[in-house]
């Protein structure tokens, strides 16, 4: 198990609405007591880098898709 905090950095974003697109990427994280990880994701125009910090025991790799929406939704896609 683990406890984590994620901070998002956006690069090359000209308008706020540019964040409302889908990006894909690959992530790998590993820590025993505490650590940090970074993922670089892009949609071809903007670059987003989520920075993860956490405590606990974790080892893993993920391939995923991330999408921000202007309104709250429970649907993942």
Short mmCIF file of N, CA, C and O in Angstrom, two decimals:
data_model
loop_
_atom_site.label_atom_id
_atom_site.label_comp_id
_atom_site.label_asym_id
_atom_site.label_seq_id
_atom_site.Cartn_x
_atom_site.Cartn_y
_atom_site.Cartn_z
N UNK A 1 0.82 -1.17 0.00
CA UNK A 1 0.00 0.00 0.00
C UNK A 1 0.87 1.23 0.00
O UNK A 1 2.05 1.19 0.31
N UNK A 2 0.28 2.33 -0.32
CA UNK A 2 1.02 3.59 -0.36
C UNK A 2 0.09 4.77 -0.18
O UNK A 2 -1.11 4.67 -0.37
N UNK A 3 0.68 5.88 0.19
CA UNK A 3 0.00 7.17 0.26
C UNK A 3 0.77 8.09 -0.67
O UNK A 3 2.00 8.13 -0.62
N UNK A 4 0.08 8.80 -1.53
CA UNK A 4 0.81 9.60 -2.51
C UNK A 4 0.15 10.95 -2.73
O UNK A 4 -1.02 11.15 -2.41
N UNK A 5 0.92 11.86 -3.30
CA UNK A 5 0.48 13.19 -3.68
C UNK A 5 0.95 13.42 -5.10
O UNK A 5 2.07 13.06 -5.45
N UNK A 6 0.11 14.00 -5.94
CA UNK A 6 0.47 14.24 -7.34
C UNK A 6 0.33 15.72 -7.66
O UNK A 6 -0.66 16.34 -7.33
N UNK A 7 1.34 16.26 -8.32
CA UNK A 7 1.36 17.64 -8.77
C UNK A 7 1.54 17.63 -10.28
O UNK A 7 2.36 16.88 -10.80
N UNK A 8 0.76 18.43 -11.01
CA UNK A 8 0.81 18.44 -12.47
C UNK A 8 1.48 19.72 -12.96
O UNK A 8 1.13 20.81 -12.53
N UNK A 9 2.42 19.57 -13.90
CA UNK A 9 3.03 20.70 -14.59
C UNK A 9 2.64 20.61 -16.06
O UNK A 9 2.69 19.54 -16.66
N UNK A 10 2.24 21.74 -16.64
CA UNK A 10 1.89 21.81 -18.06
C UNK A 10 2.90 22.70 -18.76
O UNK A 10 3.21 23.79 -18.28
N UNK A 11 3.40 22.25 -19.91
CA UNK A 11 4.34 23.02 -20.72
C UNK A 11 3.75 23.24 -22.11
O UNK A 11 3.04 22.38 -22.62
N UNK A 12 4.07 24.37 -22.72
CA UNK A 12 3.64 24.72 -24.08
C UNK A 12 2.13 24.85 -24.20
O UNK A 12 1.57 24.63 -25.25
N UNK A 13 1.47 25.22 -23.13
CA UNK A 13 0.02 25.39 -23.16
C UNK A 13 -0.28 26.87 -23.36
O UNK A 13 0.13 27.70 -22.55
N UNK A 14 -0.95 27.21 -24.43
CA UNK A 14 -1.23 28.61 -24.76
C UNK A 14 -2.52 29.13 -24.13
O UNK A 14 -2.63 30.29 -23.82
N UNK A 15 -3.51 28.24 -23.95
CA UNK A 15 -4.80 28.64 -23.37
C UNK A 15 -5.18 27.64 -22.28
O UNK A 15 -4.74 26.50 -22.31
N UNK A 16 -6.01 28.06 -21.36
CA UNK A 16 -6.48 27.15 -20.31
C UNK A 16 -7.25 25.97 -20.88
O UNK A 16 -7.20 24.86 -20.35
N UNK A 17 -7.99 26.20 -21.96
CA UNK A 17 -8.80 25.13 -22.58
C UNK A 17 -7.93 24.01 -23.16
O UNK A 17 -8.43 22.92 -23.41
N UNK A 18 -6.65 24.28 -23.40
CA UNK A 18 -5.76 23.25 -23.94
C UNK A 18 -5.57 22.09 -22.97
O UNK A 18 -5.18 21.00 -23.39
N UNK A 19 -5.83 22.31 -21.69
CA UNK A 19 -5.69 21.23 -20.70
C UNK A 19 -6.79 20.18 -20.85
O UNK A 19 -6.62 19.06 -20.39
N UNK A 20 -7.90 20.53 -21.50
CA UNK A 20 -9.03 19.62 -21.63
C UNK A 20 -8.89 18.72 -22.85
O UNK A 20 -9.73 18.69 -23.74
N UNK A 21 -7.81 18.00 -22.91
CA UNK A 21 -7.59 17.03 -23.98
C UNK A 21 -7.00 15.78 -23.34
O UNK A 21 -6.57 15.80 -22.19
N UNK A 22 -7.00 14.71 -24.07
CA UNK A 22 -6.47 13.46 -23.53
C UNK A 22 -4.99 13.30 -23.86
O UNK A 22 -4.54 13.68 -24.93
N UNK A 23 -4.23 12.78 -22.92
CA UNK A 23 -2.82 12.51 -23.12
C UNK A 23 -2.53 11.08 -22.68
O UNK A 23 -3.21 10.52 -21.83
N UNK A 24 -1.52 10.48 -23.26
CA UNK A 24 -1.16 9.13 -22.88
C UNK A 24 0.31 9.09 -22.53
O UNK A 24 1.09 9.95 -22.92
N UNK A 25 0.70 8.08 -21.76
CA UNK A 25 2.09 7.95 -21.36
C UNK A 25 2.34 6.67 -20.61
O UNK A 25 1.44 5.87 -20.39
N UNK A 26 3.58 6.47 -20.21
CA UNK A 26 4.01 5.29 -19.46
C UNK A 26 4.63 5.78 -18.17
O UNK A 26 5.37 6.76 -18.15
N UNK A 27 4.35 5.08 -17.07
CA UNK A 27 4.80 5.50 -15.75
C UNK A 27 5.44 4.33 -15.04
O UNK A 27 4.97 3.20 -15.16
N UNK A 28 6.49 4.57 -14.31
CA UNK A 28 7.10 3.57 -13.46
C UNK A 28 7.42 4.16 -12.11
O UNK A 28 7.92 5.27 -12.03
N UNK A 29 7.10 3.46 -11.04
CA UNK A 29 7.32 3.95 -9.70
C UNK A 29 7.89 2.83 -8.84
O UNK A 29 7.47 1.69 -8.95
N UNK A 30 8.81 3.18 -7.97
CA UNK A 30 9.33 2.20 -7.02
C UNK A 30 9.88 2.89 -5.80
O UNK A 30 10.69 3.81 -5.91
N UNK A 31 9.40 2.51 -4.62
CA UNK A 31 9.97 3.00 -3.38
C UNK A 31 9.64 2.06 -2.24
O UNK A 31 8.69 1.30 -2.30
N UNK A 32 10.50 2.06 -1.22
CA UNK A 32 10.32 1.17 -0.08
C UNK A 32 9.77 1.95 1.11
O UNK A 32 8.82 1.54 1.74
N UNK A 33 10.35 3.09 1.43
CA UNK A 33 9.87 3.92 2.53
C UNK A 33 9.25 5.19 1.98
O UNK A 33 8.15 5.57 2.34
N UNK A 34 9.94 5.86 1.11
CA UNK A 34 9.44 7.08 0.51
C UNK A 34 10.17 7.33 -0.78
O UNK A 34 11.29 6.86 -0.98
N UNK A 35 9.57 8.06 -1.67
CA UNK A 35 10.23 8.34 -2.93
C UNK A 35 9.40 9.24 -3.82
O UNK A 35 8.37 9.75 -3.42
N UNK A 36 9.90 9.42 -5.04
CA UNK A 36 9.24 10.28 -6.01
C UNK A 36 9.35 9.66 -7.39
O UNK A 36 10.25 8.87 -7.66
N UNK A 37 8.43 9.99 -8.24
CA UNK A 37 8.44 9.53 -9.62
C UNK A 37 7.89 10.60 -10.52
O UNK A 37 7.15 11.48 -10.08
N UNK A 38 8.24 10.57 -11.79
CA UNK A 38 7.77 11.55 -12.75
C UNK A 38 7.37 10.83 -14.04
O UNK A 38 8.03 9.89 -14.45
N UNK A 39 6.31 11.29 -14.64
CA UNK A 39 5.84 10.76 -15.91
C UNK A 39 5.80 11.91 -16.91
O UNK A 39 5.42 13.02 -16.55
N UNK A 40 6.19 11.67 -18.13
CA UNK A 40 6.07 12.68 -19.18
C UNK A 40 4.99 12.21 -20.13
O UNK A 40 5.08 11.12 -20.69
N UNK A 41 3.95 13.02 -20.29
CA UNK A 41 2.82 12.68 -21.15
C UNK A 41 2.64 13.79 -22.17
O UNK A 41 2.86 14.96 -21.86
N UNK A 42 2.21 13.45 -23.38
CA UNK A 42 2.00 14.46 -24.41
C UNK A 42 0.85 14.07 -25.32
O UNK A 42 0.54 12.88 -25.46
N UNK A 43 0.23 15.06 -25.89
CA UNK A 43 -0.78 14.82 -26.94
C UNK A 43 -0.26 15.31 -28.28
O UNK A 43 -1.01 15.43 -29.23
N UNK A 44 1.01 15.62 -28.37
CA UNK A 44 1.62 16.12 -29.60
C UNK A 44 1.85 17.61 -29.58
O UNK A 44 2.72 18.11 -30.26
N UNK A 45 1.08 18.34 -28.79
CA UNK A 45 1.23 19.80 -28.72
C UNK A 45 1.65 20.26 -27.33
O UNK A 45 2.59 21.01 -27.20
N UNK A 46 0.93 19.84 -26.30
CA UNK A 46 1.29 20.21 -24.95
C UNK A 46 1.99 19.03 -24.27
O UNK A 46 1.80 17.88 -24.65
N UNK A 47 2.81 19.34 -23.30
CA UNK A 47 3.51 18.32 -22.52
C UNK A 47 3.07 18.47 -21.07
O UNK A 47 3.06 19.57 -20.54
N UNK A 48 2.69 17.36 -20.44
CA UNK A 48 2.26 17.36 -19.05
C UNK A 48 3.15 16.39 -18.28
O UNK A 48 3.41 15.29 -18.74
N UNK A 49 3.61 16.81 -17.12
CA UNK A 49 4.45 15.95 -16.30
C UNK A 49 3.87 15.86 -14.90
O UNK A 49 4.05 16.77 -14.09
N UNK A 50 3.15 14.79 -14.58
CA UNK A 50 2.72 14.58 -13.21
C UNK A 50 3.93 14.15 -12.37
O UNK A 50 4.67 13.26 -12.77
N UNK A 51 4.11 14.78 -11.23
CA UNK A 51 5.17 14.43 -10.28
C UNK A 51 4.49 13.75 -9.11
O UNK A 51 3.58 14.30 -8.50
N UNK A 52 4.93 12.53 -8.76
CA UNK A 52 4.34 11.75 -7.67
C UNK A 52 5.34 11.68 -6.52
O UNK A 52 6.51 11.42 -6.74
N UNK A 53 4.86 11.91 -5.32
CA UNK A 53 5.66 11.65 -4.13
C UNK A 53 4.83 10.74 -3.23
O UNK A 53 3.60 10.81 -3.24
N UNK A 54 5.49 9.88 -2.48
CA UNK A 54 4.70 8.97 -1.66
C UNK A 54 5.47 8.32 -0.54
O UNK A 54 6.70 8.41 -0.46
N UNK A 55 4.72 7.69 0.32
CA UNK A 55 5.23 6.91 1.45
C UNK A 55 4.62 5.53 1.39
O UNK A 55 3.47 5.37 1.02
N UNK A 56 5.38 4.54 1.76
CA UNK A 56 4.86 3.18 1.78
C UNK A 56 5.73 2.24 0.99
O UNK A 56 6.92 2.47 0.80
N UNK A 57 5.15 1.17 0.51
CA UNK A 57 5.85 0.17 -0.27
C UNK A 57 5.16 0.06 -1.62
O UNK A 57 3.97 -0.24 -1.69
N UNK A 58 5.91 0.35 -2.71
CA UNK A 58 5.29 0.33 -4.03
C UNK A 58 6.33 -0.02 -5.08
O UNK A 58 7.45 0.46 -5.06
N UNK A 59 5.94 -0.85 -6.00
CA UNK A 59 6.75 -1.17 -7.17
C UNK A 59 5.78 -1.43 -8.30
O UNK A 59 4.91 -2.31 -8.18
N UNK A 60 5.88 -0.67 -9.36
CA UNK A 60 4.92 -0.89 -10.44
C UNK A 60 5.24 -0.12 -11.68
O UNK A 60 6.07 0.78 -11.69
N UNK A 61 4.58 -0.50 -12.74
CA UNK A 61 4.66 0.18 -14.03
C UNK A 61 3.25 0.29 -14.57
O UNK A 61 2.45 -0.64 -14.42
N UNK A 62 2.94 1.40 -15.18
CA UNK A 62 1.60 1.65 -15.70
C UNK A 62 1.68 2.24 -17.09
O UNK A 62 2.57 3.04 -17.38
N UNK A 63 0.76 1.87 -17.94
CA UNK A 63 0.53 2.55 -19.20
C UNK A 63 -0.89 3.06 -19.12
O UNK A 63 -1.80 2.32 -18.78
N UNK A 64 -1.05 4.33 -19.36
CA UNK A 64 -2.39 4.86 -19.15
C UNK A 64 -2.73 6.05 -20.00
O UNK A 64 -1.95 6.51 -20.83
N UNK A 65 -3.91 6.55 -19.73
CA UNK A 65 -4.51 7.65 -20.45
C UNK A 65 -5.07 8.60 -19.41
O UNK A 65 -5.69 8.16 -18.44
N UNK A 66 -4.85 9.88 -19.57
CA UNK A 66 -5.33 10.87 -18.61
C UNK A 66 -6.08 11.95 -19.37
O UNK A 66 -5.62 12.43 -20.40
N UNK A 67 -7.23 12.31 -18.87
CA UNK A 67 -8.06 13.32 -19.52
C UNK A 67 -8.63 14.24 -18.47
O UNK A 67 -9.20 13.79 -17.48
N UNK A 68 -8.49 15.54 -18.66
CA UNK A 68 -9.11 16.54 -17.82
C UNK A 68 -10.38 17.03 -18.51
O UNK A 68 -10.42 17.13 -19.73
N UNK A 69 -11.40 17.35 -17.72
CA UNK A 69 -12.67 17.84 -18.27
C UNK A 69 -13.05 19.12 -17.53
O UNK A 69 -12.72 19.29 -16.36
N UNK A 70 -13.75 20.03 -18.20
CA UNK A 70 -14.14 21.27 -17.54
C UNK A 70 -15.21 21.08 -16.47
O UNK A 70 -15.37 21.93 -15.60
N UNK A 71 -15.93 19.95 -16.49
CA UNK A 71 -16.93 19.65 -15.49
C UNK A 71 -16.67 18.26 -14.91
O UNK A 71 -16.05 17.42 -15.54
N UNK A 72 -17.15 18.03 -13.71
CA UNK A 72 -16.96 16.75 -13.04
C UNK A 72 -17.75 15.64 -13.72
O UNK A 72 -18.91 15.85 -14.13
N UNK A 73 -17.14 14.47 -13.84
CA UNK A 73 -17.81 13.32 -14.44
C UNK A 73 -17.27 12.06 -13.79
O UNK A 73 -16.11 11.98 -13.43
N UNK A 74 -18.12 11.06 -13.65
CA UNK A 74 -17.69 9.77 -13.10
C UNK A 74 -17.29 8.78 -14.19
O UNK A 74 -16.83 7.70 -13.91
N UNK A 75 -17.48 9.17 -15.45
CA UNK A 75 -17.12 8.29 -16.56
C UNK A 75 -15.62 8.44 -16.87
O UNK A 75 -15.15 9.56 -17.03
N UNK A 76 -14.87 7.36 -16.99
CA UNK A 76 -13.42 7.48 -17.18
C UNK A 76 -12.98 7.91 -18.57
O UNK A 76 -11.85 8.29 -18.77
N UNK A 77 -13.83 7.83 -19.59
CA UNK A 77 -13.43 8.17 -20.95
C UNK A 77 -14.17 9.37 -21.43
O UNK A 77 -14.10 9.83 -22.44
#
